[in-house]
Amino acid sequence: MYIFTTLKTKCSSLLQLFLGLALLLGVSKSDPDPLQDYCIANNKSPQSFFASSTPCIDPNQAVVSHFVTSILSEPGNTSGNLFGSSRTLTNTVNFPGLNTMGLAMARLDLAAGGIIPPHMHPRASEVTICLKGPLTVGFVDSSDRLFMQILQPGDSFVFPKGLIHFLYNPNSKTPALTLSGLNSQSPGFHLTSVATFASKPEIPDEVLKKAFQINDQDVKRIRNNLKEVDYACLCK
Ligand SMILES: *[C@@H]1O[C@H](CO)[C@@H](O)[C@H](O)[C@H]1NC(C)=O
């Protein structure tokens, strides 16, 4: 009986370990490895099917300009939204040589007092280097612990994949700037406020009222506030 029980315990802990590993592998899976040196995105080819990358041009047509972009050299317009921030992201259109490489870069401009609101990237971890600061950054782990830091120019910070994070320029006079690398060519951008209160169609009021312990007016007010969010340029 004793042997049987220990065997069973061992089996179940082995099974747990195996399941844990499988889960970990599944969760931390990154973009697929490229099948060739490069796959310059053919942005003219009709996209009639959903694939994880854009089709390539003929490799003989590749030129060095496919591997260069100046998209991150321009300051973003931080007055175009409620948050006083702007996010410029490389993609296969503005940076065709990036296709299938499993990475992307972002430039984040924050006006004085500006924020990039709490959000997460379902498909990428992000490492950011502060070029103009100070800049307050933080993420919350899945046990709701906050890790927050004030970055000075030159400091780097990592936001683990899938965890909610934010950036805030605490300075009331000067802008902040940070450059990020993300380990997916399509990291995804999920703003928690918009996802909960401004999805289309909307999550029922009753759900939000109970979830946030708020009343009808609160739901209406928050929905109304977020209606103005034109963050489309940030949602790529
Ligand atoms: C920035 O965005 C605002 C609001 O959309 C617009 O009025 C303004 O002209 C833009 N500024 C620049 C420099 O593009």
mmCIF file of N, CA and C in Angstrom, residues 13-143:
data_model
loop_
_atom_site.group_PDB
_atom_site.id
_atom_site.type_symbol
_atom_site.label_atom_id
_atom_site.label_comp_id
_atom_site.label_asym_id
_atom_site.label_seq_id
_atom_site.Cartn_x
_atom_site.Cartn_y
_atom_site.Cartn_z
ATOM 1 N N SER A 13 3.535 13.765 -9.369
ATOM 2 C CA SER A 13 4.407 14.944 -9.392
ATOM 3 C C SER A 13 5.185 15.006 -10.711
ATOM 4 N N LEU A 14 5.489 13.809 -11.265
ATOM 5 C CA LEU A 14 6.135 13.783 -12.584
ATOM 6 C C LEU A 14 5.211 14.375 -13.636
ATOM 7 N N LEU A 15 3.929 13.941 -13.505
ATOM 8 C CA LEU A 15 2.928 14.418 -14.451
ATOM 9 C C LEU A 15 2.797 15.932 -14.337
ATOM 10 N N GLN A 16 2.797 16.399 -13.071
ATOM 11 C CA GLN A 16 2.689 17.845 -12.849
ATOM 12 C C GLN A 16 3.862 18.577 -13.473
ATOM 13 N N LEU A 17 5.062 18.008 -13.277
ATOM 14 C CA LEU A 17 6.271 18.612 -13.821
ATOM 15 C C LEU A 17 6.176 18.681 -15.337
ATOM 16 N N PHE A 18 5.729 17.542 -15.908
ATOM 17 C CA PHE A 18 5.605 17.470 -17.368
ATOM 18 C C PHE A 18 4.603 18.491 -17.883
ATOM 19 N N LEU A 19 3.458 18.532 -17.205
ATOM 20 C CA LEU A 19 2.411 19.481 -17.629
ATOM 21 C C LEU A 19 2.905 20.915 -17.469
ATOM 22 N N GLY A 20 3.621 21.153 -16.365
ATOM 23 C CA GLY A 20 4.174 22.482 -16.103
ATOM 24 C C GLY A 20 5.123 22.890 -17.203
ATOM 25 N N LEU A 21 6.009 21.963 -17.587
ATOM 26 C CA LEU A 21 6.982 22.240 -18.648
ATOM 27 C C LEU A 21 6.276 22.521 -19.967
ATOM 28 N N ALA A 22 5.271 21.661 -20.262
ATOM 29 C CA ALA A 22 4.532 21.820 -21.516
ATOM 30 C C ALA A 22 3.863 23.187 -21.552
ATOM 31 N N LEU A 23 3.299 23.562 -20.404
ATOM 32 C CA LEU A 23 2.608 24.842 -20.305
ATOM 33 C C LEU A 23 3.610 25.979 -20.516
ATOM 34 N N LEU A 24 4.753 25.856 -19.844
ATOM 35 C CA LEU A 24 5.797 26.880 -19.912
ATOM 36 C C LEU A 24 6.281 27.050 -21.349
ATOM 37 N N LEU A 25 6.499 25.907 -22.016
ATOM 38 C CA LEU A 25 6.965 25.959 -23.405
ATOM 39 C C LEU A 25 5.926 26.632 -24.288
ATOM 40 N N GLY A 26 4.675 26.234 -24.072
ATOM 41 C CA GLY A 26 3.591 26.807 -24.862
ATOM 42 C C GLY A 26 3.467 28.288 -24.636
ATOM 43 N N VAL A 27 3.571 28.701 -23.356
ATOM 44 C CA VAL A 27 3.366 30.104 -23.020
ATOM 45 C C VAL A 27 4.522 30.961 -23.520
ATOM 46 N N SER A 28 5.751 30.420 -23.448
ATOM 47 C CA SER A 28 6.894 31.269 -23.768
ATOM 48 C C SER A 28 7.345 31.103 -25.220
ATOM 49 N N LYS A 29 6.533 30.427 -26.009
ATOM 50 C CA LYS A 29 6.873 30.234 -27.418
ATOM 51 C C LYS A 29 7.023 31.584 -28.115
ATOM 52 N N SER A 30 8.076 31.738 -28.912
ATOM 53 C CA SER A 30 8.237 33.005 -29.609
ATOM 54 C C SER A 30 7.893 32.817 -31.076
ATOM 55 N N ASP A 31 8.122 33.854 -31.868
ATOM 56 C CA ASP A 31 7.827 33.760 -33.295
ATOM 57 C C ASP A 31 8.596 32.572 -33.882
ATOM 58 N N PRO A 32 8.086 31.957 -34.970
ATOM 59 C CA PRO A 32 8.809 30.820 -35.561
ATOM 60 C C PRO A 32 10.164 31.251 -36.116
ATOM 61 N N ASP A 33 11.100 30.318 -36.156
ATOM 62 C CA ASP A 33 12.414 30.618 -36.737
ATOM 63 C C ASP A 33 12.270 30.845 -38.234
ATOM 64 N N PRO A 34 13.083 31.744 -38.791
ATOM 65 C CA PRO A 34 13.009 31.946 -40.242
ATOM 66 C C PRO A 34 13.478 30.702 -40.983
ATOM 67 N N LEU A 35 12.952 30.479 -42.184
ATOM 68 C CA LEU A 35 13.351 29.328 -42.991
ATOM 69 C C LEU A 35 14.400 29.719 -44.019
ATOM 70 N N GLN A 36 14.721 31.008 -44.076
ATOM 71 C CA GLN A 36 15.747 31.481 -45.009
ATOM 72 C C GLN A 36 16.448 32.678 -44.375
ATOM 73 N N ASP A 37 17.540 33.156 -45.021
ATOM 74 C CA ASP A 37 18.307 34.265 -44.450
ATOM 75 C C ASP A 37 17.419 35.449 -44.134
ATOM 76 N N TYR A 38 16.573 35.785 -45.078
ATOM 77 C CA TYR A 38 15.638 36.900 -44.895
ATOM 78 C C TYR A 38 14.439 36.679 -45.791
ATOM 79 N N CYS A 39 13.401 37.430 -45.491
ATOM 80 C CA CYS A 39 12.129 37.302 -46.222
ATOM 81 C C CYS A 39 11.552 38.709 -46.283
ATOM 82 N N ILE A 40 12.096 39.517 -47.209
ATOM 83 C CA ILE A 40 11.649 40.908 -47.326
ATOM 84 C C ILE A 40 10.141 40.911 -47.579
ATOM 85 N N ALA A 41 9.421 41.610 -46.724
ATOM 86 C CA ALA A 41 7.956 41.599 -46.841
ATOM 87 C C ALA A 41 7.513 42.127 -48.192
ATOM 88 N N ASN A 42 6.667 41.356 -48.851
ATOM 89 C CA ASN A 42 6.072 41.811 -50.102
ATOM 90 C C ASN A 42 4.722 42.440 -49.760
ATOM 91 N N ASN A 43 4.758 43.761 -49.526
ATOM 92 C CA ASN A 43 3.542 44.421 -49.063
ATOM 93 C C ASN A 43 2.534 44.638 -50.181
ATOM 94 N N LYS A 44 2.944 44.332 -51.406
ATOM 95 C CA LYS A 44 2.016 44.507 -52.536
ATOM 96 C C LYS A 44 1.222 43.234 -52.797
ATOM 97 N N SER A 45 1.726 42.124 -52.258
ATOM 98 C CA SER A 45 1.015 40.879 -52.541
ATOM 99 C C SER A 45 -0.326 40.883 -51.802
ATOM 100 N N PRO A 46 -1.394 40.471 -52.464
ATOM 101 C CA PRO A 46 -2.701 40.488 -51.804
ATOM 102 C C PRO A 46 -2.712 39.521 -50.622
ATOM 103 N N GLN A 47 -3.253 39.988 -49.496
ATOM 104 C CA GLN A 47 -3.287 39.144 -48.294
ATOM 105 C C GLN A 47 -4.647 38.495 -48.203
ATOM 106 N N SER A 48 -4.798 37.399 -48.897
ATOM 107 C CA SER A 48 -6.119 36.780 -48.916
ATOM 108 C C SER A 48 -6.227 35.683 -47.865
ATOM 109 N N PHE A 49 -5.146 35.439 -47.124
ATOM 110 C CA PHE A 49 -5.224 34.449 -46.063
ATOM 111 C C PHE A 49 -4.481 34.992 -44.846
ATOM 112 N N PHE A 50 -4.765 34.406 -43.677
ATOM 113 C CA PHE A 50 -4.128 34.879 -42.468
ATOM 114 C C PHE A 50 -2.915 34.017 -42.167
ATOM 115 N N ALA A 51 -1.739 34.642 -42.206
ATOM 116 C CA ALA A 51 -0.513 33.912 -41.930
ATOM 117 C C ALA A 51 0.237 34.659 -40.838
ATOM 118 N N SER A 52 1.245 34.005 -40.236
ATOM 119 C CA SER A 52 1.959 34.649 -39.150
ATOM 120 C C SER A 52 3.015 35.614 -39.671
ATOM 121 N N SER A 53 3.238 35.656 -40.964
ATOM 122 C CA SER A 53 4.149 36.655 -41.504
ATOM 123 C C SER A 53 3.671 37.026 -42.901
ATOM 124 N N THR A 54 4.273 38.065 -43.447
ATOM 125 C CA THR A 54 3.903 38.530 -44.776
ATOM 126 C C THR A 54 4.718 37.729 -45.795
ATOM 127 N N PRO A 55 4.149 37.430 -46.984
ATOM 128 C CA PRO A 55 4.937 36.714 -48.004
ATOM 129 C C PRO A 55 6.179 37.521 -48.406
ATOM 130 N N CYS A 56 7.206 36.826 -48.911
ATOM 131 C CA CYS A 56 8.472 37.504 -49.246
ATOM 132 C C CYS A 56 8.513 37.917 -50.715
ATOM 133 N N ILE A 57 9.358 38.894 -50.995
ATOM 134 C CA ILE A 57 9.673 39.195 -52.386
ATOM 135 C C ILE A 57 10.759 38.211 -52.851
ATOM 136 N N ASP A 58 11.011 38.155 -54.118
ATOM 137 C CA ASP A 58 12.107 37.353 -54.662
ATOM 138 C C ASP A 58 13.421 37.812 -54.009
ATOM 139 N N PRO A 59 14.146 36.908 -53.345
ATOM 140 C CA PRO A 59 15.376 37.311 -52.636
ATOM 141 C C PRO A 59 16.379 38.043 -53.538
ATOM 142 N N ASN A 60 16.351 37.767 -54.856
ATOM 143 C CA ASN A 60 17.263 38.478 -55.757
ATOM 144 C C ASN A 60 16.929 39.964 -55.868
ATOM 145 N N GLN A 61 15.722 40.316 -55.469
ATOM 146 C CA GLN A 61 15.301 41.725 -55.531
ATOM 147 C C GLN A 61 15.639 42.473 -54.240
ATOM 148 N N ALA A 62 16.229 41.781 -53.268
ATOM 149 C CA ALA A 62 16.535 42.425 -51.987
ATOM 150 C C ALA A 62 17.619 43.486 -52.164
ATOM 151 N N VAL A 63 17.417 44.633 -51.555
ATOM 152 C CA VAL A 63 18.428 45.694 -51.545
ATOM 153 C C VAL A 63 18.599 46.174 -50.113
ATOM 154 N N VAL A 64 19.716 46.894 -49.883
ATOM 155 C CA VAL A 64 20.043 47.260 -48.502
ATOM 156 C C VAL A 64 18.949 48.114 -47.858
ATOM 157 N N SER A 65 18.247 48.892 -48.666
ATOM 158 C CA SER A 65 17.229 49.773 -48.059
ATOM 159 C C SER A 65 16.103 48.987 -47.383
ATOM 160 N N HIS A 66 15.941 47.721 -47.773
ATOM 161 C CA HIS A 66 14.946 46.897 -47.094
ATOM 162 C C HIS A 66 15.312 46.647 -45.632
ATOM 163 N N PHE A 67 16.611 46.797 -45.333
ATOM 164 C CA PHE A 67 17.088 46.490 -43.982
ATOM 165 C C PHE A 67 17.320 47.745 -43.144
ATOM 166 N N VAL A 68 16.862 48.889 -43.654
ATOM 167 C CA VAL A 68 17.068 50.176 -42.979
ATOM 168 C C VAL A 68 15.717 50.855 -42.779
ATOM 169 N N THR A 69 15.554 51.509 -41.639
ATOM 170 C CA THR A 69 14.389 52.379 -41.495
ATOM 171 C C THR A 69 14.769 53.607 -40.671
ATOM 172 N N SER A 70 14.172 54.731 -40.994
ATOM 173 C CA SER A 70 14.381 55.958 -40.202
ATOM 174 C C SER A 70 13.125 56.280 -39.405
ATOM 175 N N ILE A 71 12.215 55.325 -39.365
ATOM 176 C CA ILE A 71 10.915 55.554 -38.738
ATOM 177 C C ILE A 71 11.042 55.971 -37.272
ATOM 178 N N LEU A 72 12.120 55.501 -36.608
ATOM 179 C CA LEU A 72 12.248 55.809 -35.183
ATOM 180 C C LEU A 72 13.020 57.098 -34.922
ATOM 181 N N SER A 73 13.449 57.786 -36.000
ATOM 182 C CA SER A 73 14.235 59.008 -35.798
ATOM 183 C C SER A 73 13.338 60.218 -35.553
ATOM 184 N N GLU A 74 12.075 60.083 -35.959
ATOM 185 C CA GLU A 74 11.142 61.212 -35.841
ATOM 186 C C GLU A 74 10.403 61.187 -34.501
ATOM 187 N N PRO A 75 10.394 62.329 -33.782
ATOM 188 C CA PRO A 75 9.589 62.374 -32.552
ATOM 189 C C PRO A 75 8.112 62.165 -32.888
ATOM 190 N N GLY A 76 7.410 61.404 -32.098
ATOM 191 C CA GLY A 76 5.980 61.192 -32.318
ATOM 192 C C GLY A 76 5.188 62.414 -31.881
ATOM 193 N N ASN A 77 3.947 62.503 -32.340
ATOM 194 C CA ASN A 77 3.063 63.606 -31.959
ATOM 195 C C ASN A 77 2.341 63.237 -30.665
ATOM 196 N N THR A 78 2.738 63.886 -29.574
ATOM 197 C CA THR A 78 2.178 63.507 -28.268
ATOM 198 C C THR A 78 0.907 64.279 -27.933
ATOM 199 N N SER A 79 0.472 65.179 -28.851
ATOM 200 C CA SER A 79 -0.745 65.937 -28.533
ATOM 201 C C SER A 79 -1.973 65.364 -29.240
ATOM 202 N N GLY A 80 -1.797 64.235 -29.918
ATOM 203 C CA GLY A 80 -2.908 63.643 -30.661
ATOM 204 C C GLY A 80 -3.813 62.752 -29.826
ATOM 205 N N ASN A 81 -3.557 62.582 -28.519
ATOM 206 C CA ASN A 81 -4.396 61.698 -27.706
ATOM 207 C C ASN A 81 -4.466 62.200 -26.267
ATOM 208 N N LEU A 82 -5.325 61.559 -25.484
ATOM 209 C CA LEU A 82 -5.572 61.982 -24.098
ATOM 210 C C LEU A 82 -4.373 61.780 -23.187
ATOM 211 N N PHE A 83 -3.442 60.957 -23.606
ATOM 212 C CA PHE A 83 -2.426 60.494 -22.660
ATOM 213 C C PHE A 83 -1.093 61.232 -22.751
ATOM 214 N N GLY A 84 -0.961 62.120 -23.718
ATOM 215 C CA GLY A 84 0.284 62.874 -23.849
ATOM 216 C C GLY A 84 1.442 61.976 -24.223
ATOM 217 N N SER A 85 1.181 61.016 -25.094
ATOM 218 C CA SER A 85 2.257 60.103 -25.485
ATOM 219 C C SER A 85 2.061 59.639 -26.913
ATOM 220 N N SER A 86 3.101 59.056 -27.435
ATOM 221 C CA SER A 86 3.039 58.553 -28.799
ATOM 222 C C SER A 86 3.932 57.333 -28.914
ATOM 223 N N ARG A 87 3.477 56.383 -29.705
ATOM 224 C CA ARG A 87 4.228 55.138 -29.842
ATOM 225 C C ARG A 87 4.428 54.863 -31.324
ATOM 226 N N THR A 88 5.687 54.801 -31.737
ATOM 227 C CA THR A 88 6.014 54.508 -33.131
ATOM 228 C C THR A 88 6.621 53.119 -33.180
ATOM 229 N N LEU A 89 5.992 52.243 -33.956
ATOM 230 C CA LEU A 89 6.418 50.842 -33.954
ATOM 231 C C LEU A 89 6.863 50.421 -35.352
ATOM 232 N N THR A 90 7.954 49.688 -35.413
ATOM 233 C CA THR A 90 8.348 49.136 -36.707
ATOM 234 C C THR A 90 7.374 48.013 -37.063
ATOM 235 N N ASN A 91 7.159 47.860 -38.360
ATOM 236 C CA ASN A 91 6.353 46.733 -38.823
ATOM 237 C C ASN A 91 6.847 46.335 -40.210
ATOM 238 N N THR A 92 6.188 45.352 -40.809
ATOM 239 C CA THR A 92 6.716 44.827 -42.070
ATOM 240 C C THR A 92 6.486 45.791 -43.237
ATOM 241 N N VAL A 93 5.663 46.831 -43.019
ATOM 242 C CA VAL A 93 5.466 47.832 -44.072
ATOM 243 C C VAL A 93 6.558 48.896 -44.001
ATOM 244 N N ASN A 94 6.784 49.458 -42.790
ATOM 245 C CA ASN A 94 7.802 50.510 -42.708
ATOM 246 C C ASN A 94 9.226 49.955 -42.569
ATOM 247 N N PHE A 95 9.343 48.642 -42.429
ATOM 248 C CA PHE A 95 10.664 48.023 -42.236
ATOM 249 C C PHE A 95 10.598 46.588 -42.790
ATOM 250 N N PRO A 96 10.515 46.453 -44.141
ATOM 251 C CA PRO A 96 10.215 45.142 -44.754
ATOM 252 C C PRO A 96 11.213 44.036 -44.404
ATOM 253 N N GLY A 97 12.490 44.405 -44.158
ATOM 254 C CA GLY A 97 13.502 43.394 -43.850
ATOM 255 C C GLY A 97 13.288 42.729 -42.499
ATOM 256 N N LEU A 98 12.399 43.295 -41.702
ATOM 257 C CA LEU A 98 12.123 42.768 -40.361
ATOM 258 C C LEU A 98 11.269 41.502 -40.398
ATOM 259 N N ASN A 99 10.561 41.311 -41.532
ATOM 260 C CA ASN A 99 9.645 40.175 -41.655
ATOM 261 C C ASN A 99 10.336 38.854 -41.308
ATOM 262 N N THR A 100 9.717 38.046 -40.520
ATOM 263 C CA THR A 100 10.163 36.715 -40.044
ATOM 264 C C THR A 100 11.338 36.732 -39.063
ATOM 265 N N MET A 101 11.812 37.927 -38.662
ATOM 266 C CA MET A 101 12.965 37.985 -37.758
ATOM 267 C C MET A 101 12.561 37.837 -36.288
ATOM 268 N N GLY A 102 11.273 37.895 -36.018
ATOM 269 C CA GLY A 102 10.823 37.680 -34.637
ATOM 270 C C GLY A 102 11.124 38.827 -33.703
ATOM 271 N N LEU A 103 11.212 40.037 -34.252
ATOM 272 C CA LEU A 103 11.457 41.177 -33.366
ATOM 273 C C LEU A 103 10.874 42.454 -33.944
ATOM 274 N N ALA A 104 10.735 43.436 -33.068
ATOM 275 C CA ALA A 104 10.238 44.749 -33.466
ATOM 276 C C ALA A 104 10.876 45.781 -32.547
ATOM 277 N N MET A 105 10.849 47.035 -32.984
ATOM 278 C CA MET A 105 11.343 48.115 -32.139
ATOM 279 C C MET A 105 10.266 49.181 -32.017
ATOM 280 N N ALA A 106 10.302 49.895 -30.906
ATOM 281 C CA ALA A 106 9.319 50.949 -30.693
ATOM 282 C C ALA A 106 10.001 52.177 -30.120
ATOM 283 N N ARG A 107 9.505 53.320 -30.544
ATOM 284 C CA ARG A 107 9.934 54.588 -29.969
ATOM 285 C C ARG A 107 8.758 55.146 -29.184
ATOM 286 N N LEU A 108 8.979 55.454 -27.906
ATOM 287 C CA LEU A 108 7.903 55.987 -27.080
ATOM 288 C C LEU A 108 8.261 57.406 -26.661
ATOM 289 N N ASP A 109 7.449 58.361 -27.107
ATOM 290 C CA ASP A 109 7.609 59.763 -26.723
ATOM 291 C C ASP A 109 6.561 60.093 -25.678
ATOM 292 N N LEU A 110 6.989 60.699 -24.574
ATOM 293 C CA LEU A 110 6.037 61.097 -23.548
ATOM 294 C C LEU A 110 6.215 62.583 -23.270
ATOM 295 N N ALA A 111 5.144 63.350 -23.486
ATOM 296 C CA ALA A 111 5.192 64.773 -23.164
ATOM 297 C C ALA A 111 5.318 64.917 -21.648
ATOM 298 N N ALA A 112 5.587 66.139 -21.177
ATOM 299 C CA ALA A 112 5.635 66.389 -19.732
ATOM 300 C C ALA A 112 4.346 65.872 -19.101
ATOM 301 N N GLY A 113 4.475 65.016 -18.103
ATOM 302 C CA GLY A 113 3.307 64.455 -17.421
ATOM 303 C C GLY A 113 2.580 63.375 -18.204
ATOM 304 N N GLY A 114 3.097 63.016 -19.368
ATOM 305 C CA GLY A 114 2.410 62.035 -20.228
ATOM 306 C C GLY A 114 2.552 60.603 -19.721
ATOM 307 N N ILE A 115 1.631 59.760 -20.157
ATOM 308 C CA ILE A 115 1.693 58.332 -19.795
ATOM 309 C C ILE A 115 1.479 57.463 -21.039
ATOM 310 N N ILE A 116 2.027 56.256 -20.985
ATOM 311 C CA ILE A 116 1.537 55.170 -21.830
ATOM 312 C C ILE A 116 0.716 54.340 -20.842
ATOM 313 N N PRO A 117 -0.614 54.328 -20.988
ATOM 314 C CA PRO A 117 -1.464 53.710 -19.963
ATOM 315 C C PRO A 117 -1.185 52.214 -19.801
ATOM 316 N N PRO A 118 -1.634 51.643 -18.674
ATOM 317 C CA PRO A 118 -1.433 50.209 -18.463
ATOM 318 C C PRO A 118 -1.899 49.397 -19.678
ATOM 319 N N HIS A 119 -1.028 48.536 -20.144
ATOM 320 C CA HIS A 119 -1.306 47.732 -21.332
ATOM 321 C C HIS A 119 -0.418 46.502 -21.294
ATOM 322 N N MET A 120 -0.660 45.579 -22.209
ATOM 323 C CA MET A 120 0.233 44.426 -22.300
ATOM 324 C C MET A 120 0.387 43.981 -23.750
ATOM 325 N N HIS A 121 1.455 43.246 -23.991
ATOM 326 C CA HIS A 121 1.708 42.678 -25.312
ATOM 327 C C HIS A 121 1.553 41.161 -25.203
ATOM 328 N N PRO A 122 0.523 40.602 -25.848
ATOM 329 C CA PRO A 122 0.294 39.158 -25.699
ATOM 330 C C PRO A 122 1.398 38.296 -26.294
ATOM 331 N N ARG A 123 2.201 38.850 -27.226
ATOM 332 C CA ARG A 123 3.172 38.006 -27.920
ATOM 333 C C ARG A 123 4.635 38.407 -27.732
ATOM 334 N N ALA A 124 4.922 39.353 -26.818
ATOM 335 C CA ALA A 124 6.330 39.766 -26.712
ATOM 336 C C ALA A 124 6.713 40.257 -25.325
ATOM 337 N N SER A 125 7.939 39.955 -24.931
ATOM 338 C CA SER A 125 8.584 40.665 -23.837
ATOM 339 C C SER A 125 9.162 41.934 -24.444
ATOM 340 N N GLU A 126 9.415 42.908 -23.600
ATOM 341 C CA GLU A 126 9.902 44.190 -24.098
ATOM 342 C C GLU A 126 11.029 44.662 -23.212
ATOM 343 N N VAL A 127 12.141 45.063 -23.840
ATOM 344 C CA VAL A 127 13.206 45.688 -23.061
ATOM 345 C C VAL A 127 13.332 47.107 -23.566
ATOM 346 N N THR A 128 13.357 48.052 -22.624
ATOM 347 C CA THR A 128 13.355 49.455 -23.037
ATOM 348 C C THR A 128 14.576 50.168 -22.478
ATOM 349 N N ILE A 129 15.129 51.083 -23.271
ATOM 350 C CA ILE A 129 16.241 51.894 -22.784
ATOM 351 C C ILE A 129 15.810 53.357 -22.787
ATOM 352 N N CYS A 130 15.930 53.972 -21.634
ATOM 353 C CA CYS A 130 15.506 55.363 -21.468
ATOM 354 C C CYS A 130 16.572 56.285 -22.072
ATOM 355 N N LEU A 131 16.155 57.121 -23.042
ATOM 356 C CA LEU A 131 17.106 58.053 -23.658
ATOM 357 C C LEU A 131 16.957 59.461 -23.092
ATOM 358 N N LYS A 132 15.725 59.826 -22.721
ATOM 359 C CA LYS A 132 15.485 61.111 -22.053
ATOM 360 C C LYS A 132 14.632 60.808 -20.852
ATOM 361 N N GLY A 133 15.027 61.307 -19.700
ATOM 362 C CA GLY A 133 14.269 60.998 -18.501
ATOM 363 C C GLY A 133 14.285 62.166 -17.546
ATOM 364 N N PRO A 134 13.898 61.917 -16.305
ATOM 365 C CA PRO A 134 13.541 60.616 -15.745
ATOM 366 C C PRO A 134 12.219 60.093 -16.302
ATOM 367 N N LEU A 135 12.054 58.772 -16.169
ATOM 368 C CA LEU A 135 10.869 58.105 -16.677
ATOM 369 C C LEU A 135 10.487 57.011 -15.679
ATOM 370 N N THR A 136 9.258 57.064 -15.200
ATOM 371 C CA THR A 136 8.790 56.038 -14.257
ATOM 372 C C THR A 136 8.167 54.899 -15.048
ATOM 373 N N VAL A 137 8.605 53.669 -14.785
ATOM 374 C CA VAL A 137 8.061 52.505 -15.486
ATOM 375 C C VAL A 137 7.692 51.443 -14.453
ATOM 376 N N GLY A 138 6.761 50.588 -14.812
ATOM 377 C CA GLY A 138 6.412 49.526 -13.876
ATOM 378 C C GLY A 138 5.593 48.448 -14.536
ATOM 379 N N PHE A 139 5.619 47.257 -13.955
ATOM 380 C CA PHE A 139 4.734 46.176 -14.379
ATOM 381 C C PHE A 139 4.185 45.472 -13.151
ATOM 382 N N VAL A 140 3.076 44.778 -13.331
ATOM 383 C CA VAL A 140 2.439 44.033 -12.253
ATOM 384 C C VAL A 140 2.504 42.561 -12.626
ATOM 385 N N ASP A 141 3.021 41.725 -11.735
ATOM 386 C CA ASP A 141 3.122 40.303 -12.070
ATOM 387 C C ASP A 141 1.784 39.610 -11.799
ATOM 388 N N SER A 142 1.717 38.301 -12.076
ATOM 389 C CA SER A 142 0.425 37.625 -12.011
ATOM 390 C C SER A 142 -0.011 37.345 -10.574
ATOM 391 N N SER A 143 0.845 37.724 -9.574
ATOM 392 C CA SER A 143 0.313 37.700 -8.203
ATOM 393 C C SER A 143 0.060 39.122 -7.716
#
